[in-house]
Structures are given as C-alpha cells and as structure tokens.
Amino acid sequence: SQTIHQWPATLVQPVGSPLSLECTVEGTSNPNLYWYRQAAGRGLQLLFYSVGIGQISSEVPQNLSASRPQDRQFILSSKKLLLSDSGFYLCAWNGGGDNEQFFGPGTRLTVL
Amino acid sequence: GQNIDQPTEMTATEGAIVQINCTYQTSGFNGLFWYQQHAGEAPTFLSYNVLDGLEEKGRFSSFLSRSKGYSYLLLKELQMKDSASYLCAVRDTNDYKLSFGAGTTVTVRA
C-alpha cells in the first residue's frame, strides 16, 4: 500500500534561519507531488507541485523553494525564514481510483 | 483562477443531519472533492463528484451541480466524532491541482 511520510512533525525556528522539510512517498512510482501551507484558521494554499524529478512549478511568489531530487522525494526549503512562514505544511500525492490527493501527516512550523 | 466559498461554522445536535454548501467559480473543472480535517491533523478524503448528481457513502453524501457551480456535503446521523473542519476542493484540468475553500467547522453537540 502507499504511504506518505513527512518530517519533522513539529519545528520551532527563529526568524532568519534556514528550513528544510522532507516528504517521501512509498508504494508508488512517478507520483504528482504537492506542497500546501495552512495558516491558522485558513484554507490550504498550494505552494508547489511536481510532476517528475527536477520538475517544480511554483504557485505563489514567496520566501520558499522546492526540489525533487528523487522520484518519491519532495523537499521544501527556505534560506531565511520569516514570521509569516509559520503554519501547517502538508505534502500530498495523487492516487486512488479518482486520482484524489492523499496527504501526509504534516509539519507544524512556528517561526519566532 | 478559482473562487470557492463555504460557510465558516455550523453547529448541530448528535443524531441530526447537517448540510454544508460549497459554491465555486473556476477557470477549469475536473472534479470536486470533500475532505474532513480534525484539529491538528491532515485532511482525509471523503468524496468525489465529477458528474451531476448525488454520491452516497454510508452516512455521508455529496451532491454536484456543474451548471450552478454548487455542491453540498450531507452528514447524517451525526456523531460526536464528526466534529471537524470540512474542506471543499475543486480540481483543475491541469496537473490535477486542487484549490481549497477555507473550510467549514462543524461542531456536534450532545
């Protein structure tokens, strides 16, 4: 069966520090992968998506970047975090009979 | 772009029925999804509609009218564990991207 992992689960970082969040998928090949952010009390905002290794599409201009070094690995990064980067970061992939998106457990990031 | 609207909050009594409406205005449409999200957790898939009509899955049903840009999620025989946020999402025709509404927080009271 397919599984999606994210780590770390929670993270507290100072303003100006770098960030690296990792997402890996098991049990599938060549998935479409997505990074979302959910700010407190708000909906999910699509940040990046990838249809294959090295292929990244950015949805909104921001302080973050994404990379896909391997087929089942998707990384979200920042060189210098801002307070506004705080939120719940969710990785997702397309699968299932209706190509629904399945979400990883998420990383809760607090920037102080 | 996508514009997706749903009510912010709803409250209902255990055993009752609640209907969560979602309206959308989109540049492309390739299906509408409903997700359930408990506080502090990731969303989980509930239902999918791409054709007009009603899809039933146990206590949960979802309806779609493409001509009206309208969907609803119907929760029957409410249980306390149904207290959660319910997210409406529309899939784009390109790369299966999803655009989400802000979510409807449903509180079930005894």
Short mmCIF file of C-alpha atoms in Angstrom, two decimals:
data_model
loop_
_atom_site.label_atom_id
_atom_site.label_comp_id
_atom_site.label_asym_id
_atom_site.label_seq_id
_atom_site.Cartn_x
_atom_site.Cartn_y
_atom_site.Cartn_z
CA SER A 1 0.00 0.00 0.00
CA GLN A 2 1.02 3.59 -0.50
CA THR A 3 2.32 5.67 2.38
CA ILE A 4 3.44 9.25 2.64
CA HIS A 5 5.89 10.44 5.28
CA GLN A 6 6.80 13.90 6.46
CA TRP A 7 9.33 15.07 8.97
CA PRO A 8 9.75 16.64 11.32
CA ALA A 9 6.29 16.67 12.85
CA THR A 10 6.84 19.97 14.63
CA LEU A 11 9.51 22.61 14.30
CA VAL A 12 10.25 25.90 16.05
CA GLN A 13 12.72 28.12 14.23
CA PRO A 14 13.99 31.68 14.72
CA VAL A 15 13.41 34.35 12.09
CA GLY A 16 16.21 34.34 9.53
CA SER A 17 17.13 30.69 9.98
CA PRO A 18 17.07 28.14 7.12
CA LEU A 19 14.40 25.48 6.64
CA SER A 20 14.27 22.03 5.14
CA LEU A 21 11.13 19.88 5.26
CA GLU A 22 11.13 16.46 3.69
CA CYS A 23 8.35 14.37 2.18
CA THR A 24 8.70 10.83 0.87
CA VAL A 25 6.18 8.51 -0.71
CA GLU A 26 6.25 4.71 -0.65
CA GLY A 27 4.43 2.16 -2.77
CA THR A 28 4.04 4.15 -5.95
CA SER A 29 6.17 5.45 -8.80
CA ASN A 30 6.22 8.75 -10.64
CA PRO A 31 3.55 10.40 -8.47
CA ASN A 32 2.48 14.02 -8.79
CA LEU A 33 3.60 15.66 -5.54
CA TYR A 34 2.29 18.82 -3.87
CA TRP A 35 3.27 21.15 -1.02
CA TYR A 36 0.48 23.06 0.75
CA ARG A 37 0.52 25.50 3.63
CA GLN A 38 -2.37 26.02 6.00
CA ALA A 39 -2.22 29.15 8.14
CA ALA A 40 -4.20 29.20 11.38
CA GLY A 41 -7.94 29.27 10.65
CA ARG A 42 -7.45 29.36 6.91
CA GLY A 43 -7.72 27.01 3.96
CA LEU A 44 -4.96 25.10 2.25
CA GLN A 45 -2.81 27.13 -0.10
CA LEU A 46 -0.95 25.27 -2.84
CA LEU A 47 2.71 26.31 -2.80
CA PHE A 48 4.46 23.97 -5.25
CA TYR A 49 3.74 20.91 -7.31
CA SER A 50 5.91 18.48 -9.22
CA VAL A 51 5.10 16.03 -11.99
CA GLY A 52 8.55 14.43 -12.04
CA ILE A 53 12.19 14.55 -10.92
CA GLY A 54 13.59 18.06 -11.20
CA GLN A 55 10.24 19.48 -12.36
CA ILE A 56 8.86 22.10 -10.00
CA SER A 57 6.01 24.54 -10.53
CA SER A 58 5.53 27.42 -8.12
CA GLU A 59 2.03 28.65 -7.46
CA VAL A 60 2.70 31.78 -5.43
CA PRO A 61 5.71 34.07 -5.10
CA GLN A 62 7.23 33.64 -1.69
CA ASN A 63 10.20 33.03 0.51
CA LEU A 64 10.21 29.28 -0.11
CA SER A 65 11.58 26.89 -2.74
CA ALA A 66 11.04 23.23 -3.54
CA SER A 67 13.12 20.46 -5.04
CA ARG A 68 12.53 16.91 -6.18
CA PRO A 69 15.88 15.12 -6.22
CA GLN A 70 14.35 11.64 -6.45
CA ASP A 71 11.10 10.24 -7.82
CA ARG A 72 9.49 9.81 -4.41
CA GLN A 73 11.14 12.64 -2.50
CA PHE A 74 9.92 16.24 -2.32
CA ILE A 75 11.73 18.88 -0.26
CA LEU A 76 10.56 22.31 0.85
CA SER A 77 13.27 24.82 1.73
CA SER A 78 13.97 28.37 2.74
CA LYS A 79 17.24 30.25 3.15
CA LYS A 80 15.80 32.75 5.66
CA LEU A 81 12.51 32.20 7.43
CA LEU A 82 10.00 35.00 8.00
CA LEU A 83 7.37 35.21 10.74
CA SER A 84 4.71 34.81 8.04
CA ASP A 85 6.14 31.39 7.14
CA SER A 86 4.56 29.91 10.28
CA GLY A 87 1.86 27.36 9.50
CA PHE A 88 0.96 23.74 8.94
CA TYR A 89 2.82 22.32 5.93
CA LEU A 90 1.27 19.40 4.15
CA CYS A 91 2.69 17.20 1.42
CA ALA A 92 0.29 15.32 -0.85
CA TRP A 93 0.33 12.95 -3.83
CA ASN A 94 -2.19 11.88 -6.44
CA GLY A 95 -3.53 8.38 -6.22
CA GLY A 96 -6.61 6.27 -5.82
CA GLY A 97 -9.41 5.49 -8.22
CA ASP A 98 -10.50 9.10 -8.54
CA ASN A 99 -6.95 10.48 -8.50
CA GLU A 100 -7.75 12.04 -5.18
CA GLN A 101 -4.91 13.58 -3.24
CA PHE A 102 -3.63 11.86 -0.15
CA PHE A 103 -1.97 13.97 2.50
CA GLY A 104 0.99 13.29 4.72
CA PRO A 105 0.77 13.89 8.48
CA GLY A 106 2.07 17.44 8.13
CA THR A 107 4.74 19.59 9.78
CA ARG A 108 3.70 22.34 12.15
CA LEU A 109 6.22 25.19 11.81
CA THR A 110 6.43 28.07 14.24
CA VAL A 111 8.75 30.94 13.38
CA LEU A 112 9.63 33.13 16.36
CA GLY B 1 -8.23 31.17 -11.00
CA GLN B 2 -10.59 29.53 -8.55
CA ASN B 3 -13.03 31.09 -6.09
CA ILE B 4 -14.53 28.63 -3.62
CA ASP B 5 -16.97 29.63 -0.88
CA GLN B 6 -18.33 27.67 2.06
CA PRO B 7 -19.77 28.71 5.42
CA THR B 8 -17.29 29.24 8.23
CA GLU B 9 -19.10 27.39 11.00
CA MET B 10 -22.10 25.15 11.62
CA THR B 11 -23.46 23.57 14.79
CA ALA B 12 -25.76 20.57 15.03
CA THR B 13 -27.03 18.06 17.56
CA GLU B 14 -25.90 14.47 17.80
CA GLY B 15 -28.13 12.26 15.62
CA ALA B 16 -29.23 15.15 13.41
CA ILE B 17 -28.40 15.97 9.77
CA VAL B 18 -26.19 18.82 8.57
CA GLN B 19 -25.70 20.09 5.02
CA ILE B 20 -22.55 22.00 4.11
CA ASN B 21 -22.83 24.04 0.93
CA CYS B 22 -19.98 24.94 -1.40
CA THR B 23 -20.13 27.27 -4.37
CA TYR B 24 -17.32 27.69 -6.85
CA GLN B 25 -16.28 29.81 -9.80
CA THR B 26 -13.42 28.25 -11.67
CA SER B 27 -11.49 28.62 -14.90
CA GLY B 28 -11.36 24.85 -15.32
CA PHE B 29 -13.18 21.95 -13.69
CA ASN B 30 -12.17 18.34 -13.38
CA GLY B 31 -13.99 17.23 -10.25
CA LEU B 32 -14.96 18.35 -6.78
CA PHE B 33 -13.69 16.78 -3.57
CA TRP B 34 -14.70 16.90 0.05
CA TYR B 35 -12.16 16.33 2.80
CA GLN B 36 -12.52 16.01 6.57
CA GLN B 37 -9.87 17.54 8.81
CA HIS B 38 -9.78 17.05 12.57
CA ALA B 39 -7.96 19.69 14.58
CA GLY B 40 -4.20 19.35 14.29
CA GLU B 41 -4.39 16.56 11.73
CA ALA B 42 -4.06 16.22 7.96
CA PRO B 43 -7.16 16.22 5.74
CA THR B 44 -8.64 12.84 4.82
CA PHE B 45 -10.56 12.17 1.61
CA LEU B 46 -14.34 11.82 1.92
CA SER B 47 -15.93 12.06 -1.51
CA TYR B 48 -15.52 12.89 -5.17
CA ASN B 49 -18.02 14.19 -7.73
CA VAL B 50 -17.31 14.88 -11.38
CA LEU B 51 -20.79 14.35 -12.85
CA ASP B 52 -24.02 15.98 -11.71
CA GLY B 53 -25.95 14.14 -9.05
CA LEU B 54 -25.67 12.55 -5.65
CA GLU B 55 -22.93 10.20 -4.45
CA GLU B 56 -23.68 8.31 -1.24
CA LYS B 57 -21.13 6.72 1.07
CA GLY B 58 -22.68 5.46 4.27
CA ARG B 59 -23.65 8.41 6.47
CA PHE B 60 -22.04 10.89 4.09
CA SER B 61 -23.44 12.03 0.73
CA SER B 62 -22.16 14.61 -1.72
CA PHE B 63 -24.08 16.40 -4.47
CA LEU B 64 -22.84 18.31 -7.50
CA SER B 65 -24.48 20.68 -9.99
CA ARG B 66 -21.88 21.81 -12.54
CA SER B 67 -24.22 24.29 -14.24
CA LYS B 68 -24.81 26.06 -10.91
CA GLY B 69 -21.24 25.75 -9.62
CA TYR B 70 -22.65 24.18 -6.48
CA SER B 71 -22.01 21.21 -4.25
CA TYR B 72 -23.09 20.10 -0.82
CA LEU B 73 -21.91 17.54 1.69
CA LEU B 74 -24.66 15.91 3.73
CA LEU B 75 -23.78 14.33 7.06
CA LYS B 76 -26.49 12.10 8.53
CA GLU B 77 -26.91 10.59 11.99
CA LEU B 78 -24.27 12.93 13.36
CA GLN B 79 -21.83 11.56 15.89
CA MET B 80 -19.54 13.46 18.23
CA LYS B 81 -16.54 12.27 16.22
CA ASP B 82 -17.91 14.14 13.18
CA SER B 83 -16.87 17.42 14.83
CA ALA B 84 -14.21 18.61 12.39
CA SER B 85 -13.48 21.00 9.57
CA TYR B 86 -14.88 20.02 6.15
CA LEU B 87 -12.98 21.25 3.12
CA CYS B 88 -14.42 21.67 -0.36
CA ALA B 89 -11.83 21.45 -3.15
CA VAL B 90 -12.06 21.84 -6.92
CA ARG B 91 -9.63 20.10 -9.24
CA ASP B 92 -8.13 21.98 -12.14
CA THR B 93 -7.83 20.44 -15.56
CA ASN B 94 -4.04 20.87 -15.43
CA ASP B 95 -1.81 18.58 -13.40
CA TYR B 96 -4.61 17.65 -11.01
CA LYS B 97 -4.11 20.72 -8.86
CA LEU B 98 -6.66 21.30 -6.11
CA SER B 99 -7.99 24.65 -4.95
CA PHE B 100 -9.49 24.55 -1.47
CA GLY B 101 -12.18 26.54 0.25
CA ALA B 102 -11.39 27.89 3.72
CA GLY B 103 -13.31 25.03 5.33
CA THR B 104 -16.47 24.71 7.42
CA THR B 105 -16.05 23.89 11.10
CA VAL B 106 -18.84 21.60 12.24
CA THR B 107 -19.48 21.26 15.96
CA VAL B 108 -21.67 18.36 17.09
CA ARG B 109 -23.34 18.85 20.48
CA ALA B 110 -24.82 16.17 22.69
#
